[in-house]
Amino acid sequence: MSSFAPETDSPASQEMKYGEREIMEGNLITFPNPRIGRRYDINITLPEFTCKCPFSGYPDFATIYISYIPDQRVVELKALKLYINSYRDRYISHEETANQILDDFVAACNPLELIVKTDFTPRGNVHTVVEVKYLQGS
């Protein structure tokens, strides 16, 4: 009977994997809004968000909901996926998570309106939902 055990001491296993590199280099990339002047909603659900509790180091899991009305720019979805995955090993509170995502999203595309909702999986009988909003010009 044989078992599979990944080699951890080989040089290849110590190299950064291509996905890790893409996540580390990931920025919110935008492209021109194809319908400037038309108000329309873009709703994005990211159900596999992870980060770490800044106090305990325990993993936190959440579903992130982003809803926005674009102005001049729209966020590219693969870039958003990589950006969200960059939180995986980050020590950050639930409250700061929602606010940081909102700040970064606004900096990238300055939407007319934006709502970021973070719905964290219950841990220790506590369920946290944080919702932050942005309105251009306010």
Tab-separated table of N, CA and C in Angstrom:
chain	number	residue	atom	x	y	z
A	1	MET	N	0.846	-1.175	0.000
A	1	MET	CA	0.000	0.000	0.000
A	1	MET	C	0.895	1.243	0.000
A	2	SER	N	0.657	2.125	-0.919
A	2	SER	CA	1.459	3.344	-0.967
A	2	SER	C	0.563	4.542	-0.687
A	3	SER	N	1.173	5.563	-0.191
A	3	SER	CA	0.415	6.785	0.068
A	3	SER	C	1.120	7.945	-0.593
A	4	PHE	N	0.361	8.933	-0.927
A	4	PHE	CA	0.920	10.108	-1.583
A	4	PHE	C	1.281	11.132	-0.532
A	5	ALA	N	2.508	11.561	-0.545
A	5	ALA	CA	2.961	12.632	0.338
A	5	ALA	C	3.719	13.625	-0.521
A	6	PRO	N	3.231	14.853	-0.616
A	6	PRO	CA	3.928	15.821	-1.458
A	6	PRO	C	5.324	16.114	-0.907
A	7	GLU	N	6.245	16.289	-1.824
A	7	GLU	CA	7.598	16.635	-1.411
A	7	GLU	C	7.614	18.084	-0.970
A	8	THR	N	8.107	18.322	0.235
A	8	THR	CA	8.127	19.691	0.749
A	8	THR	C	9.524	20.287	0.747
A	9	ASP	N	10.524	19.448	0.495
A	9	ASP	CA	11.888	19.958	0.540
A	9	ASP	C	12.476	20.188	-0.848
A	10	SER	N	11.768	19.792	-1.890
A	10	SER	CA	12.312	19.975	-3.230
A	10	SER	C	12.240	21.440	-3.635
A	11	PRO	N	13.175	21.899	-4.468
A	11	PRO	CA	13.166	23.298	-4.914
A	11	PRO	C	11.862	23.663	-5.620
A	12	ALA	N	11.277	22.727	-6.369
A	12	ALA	CA	10.037	23.018	-7.089
A	12	ALA	C	8.883	23.314	-6.136
A	13	SER	N	8.861	22.639	-4.969
A	13	SER	CA	7.759	22.860	-4.032
A	13	SER	C	7.898	24.184	-3.296
A	14	GLN	N	9.110	24.752	-3.283
A	14	GLN	CA	9.339	26.011	-2.594
A	14	GLN	C	9.117	27.213	-3.507
A	15	GLU	N	9.021	26.988	-4.807
A	15	GLU	CA	8.764	28.066	-5.749
A	15	GLU	C	7.321	28.524	-5.616
A	16	MET	N	7.117	29.796	-5.860
A	16	MET	CA	5.760	30.329	-5.821
A	16	MET	C	4.985	29.770	-7.017
A	17	LYS	N	3.811	29.267	-6.769
A	17	LYS	CA	2.951	28.739	-7.820
A	17	LYS	C	2.390	29.890	-8.645
A	18	TYR	N	2.003	29.621	-9.893
A	18	TYR	CA	1.525	30.699	-10.762
A	18	TYR	C	0.275	31.371	-10.202
A	19	GLY	N	-0.602	30.614	-9.563
A	19	GLY	CA	-1.810	31.210	-8.986
A	19	GLY	C	-1.488	32.128	-7.818
A	20	GLU	N	-0.532	31.718	-7.002
A	20	GLU	CA	-0.095	32.568	-5.881
A	20	GLU	C	0.513	33.862	-6.396
A	21	ARG	N	1.281	33.763	-7.470
A	21	ARG	CA	1.909	34.953	-8.061
A	21	ARG	C	0.838	35.902	-8.608
A	22	GLU	N	-0.153	35.349	-9.302
A	22	GLU	CA	-1.233	36.182	-9.840
A	22	GLU	C	-2.015	36.872	-8.731
A	23	ILE	N	-2.268	36.149	-7.636
A	23	ILE	CA	-2.984	36.737	-6.502
A	23	ILE	C	-2.156	37.850	-5.880
A	24	MET	N	-0.859	37.599	-5.685
A	24	MET	CA	0.008	38.592	-5.072
A	24	MET	C	0.103	39.856	-5.932
A	25	GLU	N	0.114	39.690	-7.240
A	25	GLU	CA	0.234	40.823	-8.156
A	25	GLU	C	-1.118	41.433	-8.505
A	26	GLY	N	-2.187	40.823	-8.032
A	26	GLY	CA	-3.530	41.222	-8.428
A	26	GLY	C	-3.913	42.634	-8.016
A	27	ASN	N	-4.381	43.397	-8.966
A	27	ASN	CA	-4.921	44.732	-8.731
A	27	ASN	C	-6.309	44.799	-9.351
A	28	LEU	N	-7.100	45.705	-8.879
A	28	LEU	CA	-8.409	45.900	-9.483
A	28	LEU	C	-8.221	46.624	-10.817
A	29	ILE	N	-8.443	45.912	-11.877
A	29	ILE	CA	-8.302	46.442	-13.237
A	29	ILE	C	-9.698	46.842	-13.714
A	30	THR	N	-9.764	47.935	-14.448
A	30	THR	CA	-11.054	48.401	-14.958
A	30	THR	C	-10.995	48.546	-16.476
A	31	PHE	N	-12.174	48.703	-17.049
A	31	PHE	CA	-12.282	48.985	-18.480
A	31	PHE	C	-13.402	50.008	-18.669
A	32	PRO	N	-13.450	50.679	-19.819
A	32	PRO	CA	-14.465	51.714	-20.026
A	32	PRO	C	-15.887	51.139	-19.961
A	33	ASN	N	-16.754	51.862	-19.295
A	33	ASN	CA	-18.166	51.498	-19.219
A	33	ASN	C	-18.739	51.545	-20.641
A	34	PRO	N	-19.326	50.444	-21.111
A	34	PRO	CA	-19.855	50.447	-22.477
A	34	PRO	C	-21.142	51.268	-22.633
A	35	ARG	N	-21.759	51.677	-21.535
A	35	ARG	CA	-23.012	52.444	-21.595
A	35	ARG	C	-22.981	53.631	-20.644
A	36	ILE	N	-21.997	54.497	-20.835
A	36	ILE	CA	-21.904	55.704	-20.012
A	36	ILE	C	-23.197	56.495	-20.166
A	37	GLY	N	-23.707	56.975	-19.042
A	37	GLY	CA	-24.943	57.747	-19.058
A	37	GLY	C	-26.186	56.919	-18.770
A	38	ARG	N	-26.085	55.614	-18.899
A	38	ARG	CA	-27.208	54.735	-18.560
A	38	ARG	C	-26.972	54.187	-17.164
A	39	ARG	N	-27.958	54.350	-16.297
A	39	ARG	CA	-27.853	53.796	-14.943
A	39	ARG	C	-28.254	52.327	-14.984
A	40	TYR	N	-27.330	51.490	-14.583
A	40	TYR	CA	-27.633	50.062	-14.473
A	40	TYR	C	-26.837	49.479	-13.317
A	41	ASP	N	-27.396	48.442	-12.722
A	41	ASP	CA	-26.784	47.800	-11.561
A	41	ASP	C	-25.914	46.630	-12.002
A	42	ILE	N	-24.775	46.500	-11.351
A	42	ILE	CA	-23.929	45.322	-11.489
A	42	ILE	C	-23.878	44.684	-10.108
A	43	ASN	N	-24.295	43.417	-10.028
A	43	ASN	CA	-24.323	42.680	-8.761
A	43	ASN	C	-23.372	41.500	-8.864
A	44	ILE	N	-22.444	41.424	-7.917
A	44	ILE	CA	-21.432	40.372	-7.921
A	44	ILE	C	-21.476	39.657	-6.575
A	45	THR	N	-21.449	38.335	-6.603
A	45	THR	CA	-21.389	37.524	-5.391
A	45	THR	C	-20.085	36.747	-5.406
A	46	LEU	N	-19.350	36.824	-4.308
A	46	LEU	CA	-18.077	36.123	-4.158
A	46	LEU	C	-18.201	35.204	-2.936
A	47	PRO	N	-18.595	33.932	-3.145
A	47	PRO	CA	-18.952	33.053	-2.024
A	47	PRO	C	-17.789	32.350	-1.328
A	48	GLU	N	-16.552	32.574	-1.756
A	48	GLU	CA	-15.433	31.823	-1.184
A	48	GLU	C	-14.400	32.723	-0.518
A	49	PHE	N	-14.816	33.830	0.058
A	49	PHE	CA	-13.889	34.756	0.702
A	49	PHE	C	-13.322	34.142	1.974
A	50	THR	N	-12.014	34.307	2.161
A	50	THR	CA	-11.373	33.891	3.408
A	50	THR	C	-10.367	34.950	3.843
A	51	CYS	N	-10.204	35.059	5.145
A	51	CYS	CA	-9.181	35.894	5.764
A	51	CYS	C	-8.905	35.281	7.128
A	52	LYS	N	-8.112	35.976	7.929
A	52	LYS	CA	-7.813	35.470	9.270
A	52	LYS	C	-8.199	36.501	10.313
A	53	CYS	N	-8.707	36.017	11.432
A	53	CYS	CA	-9.048	36.895	12.548
A	53	CYS	C	-7.769	37.538	13.079
A	54	PRO	N	-7.749	38.872	13.223
A	54	PRO	CA	-6.530	39.531	13.694
A	54	PRO	C	-6.220	39.271	15.173
A	55	PHE	N	-7.164	38.713	15.899
A	55	PHE	CA	-6.965	38.465	17.324
A	55	PHE	C	-6.589	37.013	17.601
A	56	SER	N	-7.300	36.080	16.984
A	56	SER	CA	-7.053	34.663	17.255
A	56	SER	C	-6.212	33.981	16.185
A	57	GLY	N	-6.221	34.516	14.978
A	57	GLY	CA	-5.551	33.846	13.873
A	57	GLY	C	-6.407	32.776	13.223
A	58	TYR	N	-7.608	32.544	13.765
A	58	TYR	CA	-8.510	31.556	13.176
A	58	TYR	C	-8.972	32.034	11.802
A	59	PRO	N	-9.249	31.095	10.912
A	59	PRO	CA	-9.755	31.505	9.602
A	59	PRO	C	-11.202	32.003	9.699
A	60	ASP	N	-11.503	32.996	8.903
A	60	ASP	CA	-12.870	33.494	8.758
A	60	ASP	C	-13.287	33.264	7.317
A	61	PHE	N	-14.553	32.933	7.138
A	61	PHE	CA	-15.102	32.669	5.813
A	61	PHE	C	-16.312	33.570	5.620
A	62	ALA	N	-16.486	34.061	4.405
A	62	ALA	CA	-17.610	34.959	4.153
A	62	ALA	C	-18.040	34.871	2.701
A	63	THR	N	-19.241	35.347	2.475
A	63	THR	CA	-19.707	35.642	1.130
A	63	THR	C	-19.714	37.151	1.012
A	64	ILE	N	-19.090	37.649	-0.041
A	64	ILE	CA	-19.026	39.086	-0.288
A	64	ILE	C	-20.023	39.409	-1.389
A	65	TYR	N	-20.842	40.416	-1.144
A	65	TYR	CA	-21.799	40.905	-2.134
A	65	TYR	C	-21.399	42.325	-2.517
A	66	ILE	N	-21.195	42.548	-3.800
A	66	ILE	CA	-20.867	43.879	-4.300
A	66	ILE	C	-21.948	44.272	-5.290
A	67	SER	N	-22.526	45.424	-5.058
A	67	SER	CA	-23.554	45.953	-5.956
A	67	SER	C	-23.171	47.384	-6.277
A	68	TYR	N	-23.057	47.699	-7.578
A	68	TYR	CA	-22.675	49.062	-7.914
A	68	TYR	C	-23.311	49.532	-9.212
A	69	ILE	N	-23.377	50.842	-9.324
A	69	ILE	CA	-23.811	51.504	-10.547
A	69	ILE	C	-22.565	52.179	-11.102
A	70	PRO	N	-22.074	51.710	-12.259
A	70	PRO	CA	-20.824	52.264	-12.772
A	70	PRO	C	-21.006	53.679	-13.320
A	71	ASP	N	-19.894	54.398	-13.322
A	71	ASP	CA	-19.850	55.702	-13.979
A	71	ASP	C	-19.016	55.525	-15.247
A	72	GLN	N	-17.766	55.927	-15.235
A	72	GLN	CA	-16.906	55.861	-16.414
A	72	GLN	C	-16.235	54.498	-16.592
A	73	ARG	N	-16.023	53.767	-15.481
A	73	ARG	CA	-15.245	52.532	-15.512
A	73	ARG	C	-16.006	51.378	-14.875
A	74	VAL	N	-15.684	50.165	-15.329
A	74	VAL	CA	-16.251	48.926	-14.797
A	74	VAL	C	-15.084	48.046	-14.351
A	75	VAL	N	-15.253	47.331	-13.245
A	75	VAL	CA	-14.198	46.453	-12.736
A	75	VAL	C	-14.220	45.125	-13.486
A	76	GLU	N	-13.036	44.698	-13.906
A	76	GLU	CA	-12.887	43.435	-14.623
A	76	GLU	C	-12.988	42.289	-13.609
A	77	LEU	N	-13.748	41.258	-13.936
A	77	LEU	CA	-14.096	40.219	-12.960
A	77	LEU	C	-12.930	39.315	-12.554
A	78	LYS	N	-12.060	38.934	-13.468
A	78	LYS	CA	-10.929	38.093	-13.068
A	78	LYS	C	-10.025	38.863	-12.111
A	79	ALA	N	-9.813	40.140	-12.386
A	79	ALA	CA	-8.997	40.967	-11.486
A	79	ALA	C	-9.648	41.056	-10.110
A	80	LEU	N	-10.971	41.164	-10.071
A	80	LEU	CA	-11.689	41.209	-8.793
A	80	LEU	C	-11.507	39.898	-8.039
A	81	LYS	N	-11.588	38.786	-8.744
A	81	LYS	CA	-11.388	37.477	-8.109
A	81	LYS	C	-10.001	37.384	-7.482
A	82	LEU	N	-8.977	37.798	-8.220
A	82	LEU	CA	-7.613	37.742	-7.693
A	82	LEU	C	-7.444	38.681	-6.507
A	83	TYR	N	-8.028	39.872	-6.607
A	83	TYR	CA	-7.973	40.840	-5.500
A	83	TYR	C	-8.611	40.248	-4.235
A	84	ILE	N	-9.786	39.661	-4.363
A	84	ILE	CA	-10.487	39.072	-3.214
A	84	ILE	C	-9.663	37.930	-2.624
A	85	ASN	N	-9.033	37.126	-3.484
A	85	ASN	CA	-8.215	36.019	-2.983
A	85	ASN	C	-6.980	36.505	-2.242
A	86	SER	N	-6.575	37.743	-2.444
A	86	SER	CA	-5.399	38.267	-1.753
A	86	SER	C	-5.627	38.432	-0.251
A	87	TYR	N	-6.861	38.348	0.189
A	87	TYR	CA	-7.176	38.457	1.620
A	87	TYR	C	-6.952	37.141	2.367
A	88	ARG	N	-6.726	36.075	1.657
A	88	ARG	CA	-6.675	34.724	2.226
A	88	ARG	C	-5.792	34.607	3.460
A	89	ASP	N	-4.613	35.180	3.435
A	89	ASP	CA	-3.679	35.064	4.560
A	89	ASP	C	-3.553	36.368	5.338
A	90	ARG	N	-4.495	37.257	5.140
A	90	ARG	CA	-4.436	38.577	5.774
A	90	ARG	C	-5.197	38.572	7.099
A	91	TYR	N	-4.602	39.176	8.123
A	91	TYR	CA	-5.250	39.318	9.417
A	91	TYR	C	-6.055	40.612	9.369
A	92	ILE	N	-7.399	40.494	9.376
A	92	ILE	CA	-8.247	41.663	9.199
A	92	ILE	C	-9.611	41.402	9.828
A	93	SER	N	-10.153	42.413	10.474
A	93	SER	CA	-11.460	42.264	11.124
A	93	SER	C	-12.581	42.279	10.085
A	94	HIS	N	-13.735	41.829	10.505
A	94	HIS	CA	-14.907	41.838	9.625
A	94	HIS	C	-15.227	43.260	9.179
A	95	GLU	N	-15.162	44.175	10.127
A	95	GLU	CA	-15.508	45.567	9.839
A	95	GLU	C	-14.512	46.197	8.862
A	96	GLU	N	-13.240	45.944	9.094
A	96	GLU	CA	-12.213	46.514	8.213
A	96	GLU	C	-12.260	45.878	6.834
A	97	THR	N	-12.625	44.603	6.752
A	97	THR	CA	-12.739	43.927	5.463
A	97	THR	C	-13.713	44.673	4.558
A	98	ALA	N	-14.930	44.905	5.055
A	98	ALA	CA	-15.945	45.576	4.247
A	98	ALA	C	-15.493	46.972	3.837
A	99	ASN	N	-14.938	47.714	4.772
A	99	ASN	CA	-14.507	49.080	4.485
A	99	ASN	C	-13.323	49.131	3.526
A	100	GLN	N	-12.380	48.205	3.651
A	100	GLN	CA	-11.216	48.204	2.765
A	100	GLN	C	-11.606	47.843	1.339
A	101	ILE	N	-12.500	46.852	1.188
A	101	ILE	CA	-12.967	46.486	-0.147
A	101	ILE	C	-13.671	47.682	-0.788
A	102	LEU	N	-14.519	48.360	-0.025
A	102	LEU	CA	-15.206	49.544	-0.547
A	102	LEU	C	-14.194	50.610	-0.975
A	103	ASP	N	-13.229	50.917	-0.123
A	103	ASP	CA	-12.238	51.949	-0.450
A	103	ASP	C	-11.455	51.602	-1.715
A	104	ASP	N	-11.025	50.351	-1.829
A	104	ASP	CA	-10.247	49.934	-2.994
A	104	ASP	C	-11.083	49.956	-4.270
A	105	PHE	N	-12.340	49.553	-4.155
A	105	PHE	CA	-13.243	49.535	-5.306
A	105	PHE	C	-13.504	50.959	-5.797
A	106	VAL	N	-13.747	51.875	-4.862
A	106	VAL	CA	-13.970	53.283	-5.218
A	106	VAL	C	-12.721	53.858	-5.879
A	107	ALA	N	-11.551	53.565	-5.322
A	107	ALA	CA	-10.305	54.070	-5.899
A	107	ALA	C	-10.100	53.551	-7.321
A	108	ALA	N	-10.532	52.329	-7.586
A	108	ALA	CA	-10.325	51.730	-8.908
A	108	ALA	C	-11.276	52.279	-9.962
A	109	CYS	N	-12.568	52.460	-9.613
A	109	CYS	CA	-13.519	52.799	-10.681
A	109	CYS	C	-14.483	53.936	-10.359
A	110	ASN	N	-14.447	54.498	-9.161
A	110	ASN	CA	-15.303	55.622	-8.776
A	110	ASN	C	-16.742	55.477	-9.297
A	111	PRO	N	-17.451	54.462	-8.803
A	111	PRO	CA	-18.822	54.248	-9.288
A	111	PRO	C	-19.772	55.344	-8.802
A	112	LEU	N	-20.932	55.415	-9.423
A	112	LEU	CA	-21.956	56.357	-8.968
A	112	LEU	C	-22.453	55.952	-7.591
A	113	GLU	N	-22.686	54.664	-7.405
A	113	GLU	CA	-23.128	54.113	-6.118
A	113	GLU	C	-22.474	52.755	-5.928
A	114	LEU	N	-22.243	52.398	-4.666
A	114	LEU	CA	-21.608	51.116	-4.353
A	114	LEU	C	-22.065	50.651	-2.985
A	115	ILE	N	-22.403	49.376	-2.890
A	115	ILE	CA	-22.684	48.725	-1.608
A	115	ILE	C	-21.808	47.484	-1.545
A	116	VAL	N	-21.080	47.351	-0.445
A	116	VAL	CA	-20.306	46.142	-0.168
A	116	VAL	C	-20.890	45.535	1.097
A	117	LYS	N	-21.301	44.292	0.975
A	117	LYS	CA	-21.872	43.563	2.112
A	117	LYS	C	-21.024	42.322	2.345
A	118	THR	N	-20.542	42.159	3.572
A	118	THR	CA	-19.767	40.978	3.939
A	118	THR	C	-20.602	40.150	4.910
A	119	ASP	N	-20.890	38.925	4.525
A	119	ASP	CA	-21.719	38.020	5.325
A	119	ASP	C	-20.825	36.873	5.797
A	120	PHE	N	-20.322	37.003	7.030
A	120	PHE	CA	-19.365	36.033	7.559
A	120	PHE	C	-20.072	34.805	8.105
A	121	THR	N	-19.479	33.650	7.851
A	121	THR	CA	-19.988	32.387	8.361
A	121	THR	C	-19.926	32.420	9.888
A	122	PRO	N	-20.995	31.986	10.564
A	122	PRO	CA	-20.976	32.007	12.031
A	122	PRO	C	-19.797	31.213	12.590
A	123	ARG	N	-19.205	31.793	13.627
A	123	ARG	CA	-18.125	31.117	14.361
A	123	ARG	C	-18.361	31.396	15.832
A	124	GLY	N	-18.412	30.353	16.631
A	124	GLY	CA	-18.650	30.517	18.060
A	124	GLY	C	-20.024	31.107	18.348
A	125	ASN	N	-21.005	30.744	17.529
A	125	ASN	CA	-22.391	31.186	17.692
A	125	ASN	C	-22.574	32.684	17.415
A	126	VAL	N	-21.649	33.270	16.659
A	126	VAL	CA	-21.759	34.688	16.304
A	126	VAL	C	-21.764	34.806	14.778
A	127	HIS	N	-22.775	35.478	14.272
A	127	HIS	CA	-22.915	35.701	12.829
A	127	HIS	C	-22.812	37.205	12.572
A	128	THR	N	-21.853	37.608	11.755
A	128	THR	CA	-21.621	39.026	11.495
A	128	THR	C	-21.893	39.352	10.034
A	129	VAL	N	-22.671	40.412	9.810
A	129	VAL	CA	-22.891	40.971	8.479
A	129	VAL	C	-22.542	42.450	8.574
A	130	VAL	N	-21.628	42.889	7.719
A	130	VAL	CA	-21.238	44.295	7.691
A	130	VAL	C	-21.569	44.828	6.299
A	131	GLU	N	-22.264	45.958	6.261
A	131	GLU	CA	-22.634	46.565	4.984
A	131	GLU	C	-22.175	48.015	4.987
A	132	VAL	N	-21.436	48.396	3.942
A	132	VAL	CA	-20.961	49.766	3.799
A	132	VAL	C	-21.413	50.296	2.448
A	133	LYS	N	-21.658	51.607	2.403
A	133	LYS	CA	-22.197	52.218	1.195
A	133	LYS	C	-21.387	53.425	0.786
A	134	TYR	N	-21.390	53.679	-0.512
A	134	TYR	CA	-20.720	54.836	-1.084
A	134	TYR	C	-21.654	55.477	-2.102
A	135	LEU	N	-21.714	56.781	-2.084
A	135	LEU	CA	-22.493	57.551	-3.055
A	135	LEU	C	-21.572	58.627	-3.594
A	136	GLN	N	-21.307	58.591	-4.899
A	136	GLN	CA	-20.393	59.557	-5.517
A	136	GLN	C	-20.835	60.979	-5.218
A	137	GLY	N	-19.900	61.795	-4.802
A	137	GLY	CA	-20.191	63.202	-4.519
A	137	GLY	C	-20.661	63.484	-3.114
A	138	SER	N	-20.801	62.449	-2.281
A	138	SER	CA	-21.247	62.679	-0.889
A	138	SER	C	-20.084	62.726	0.055
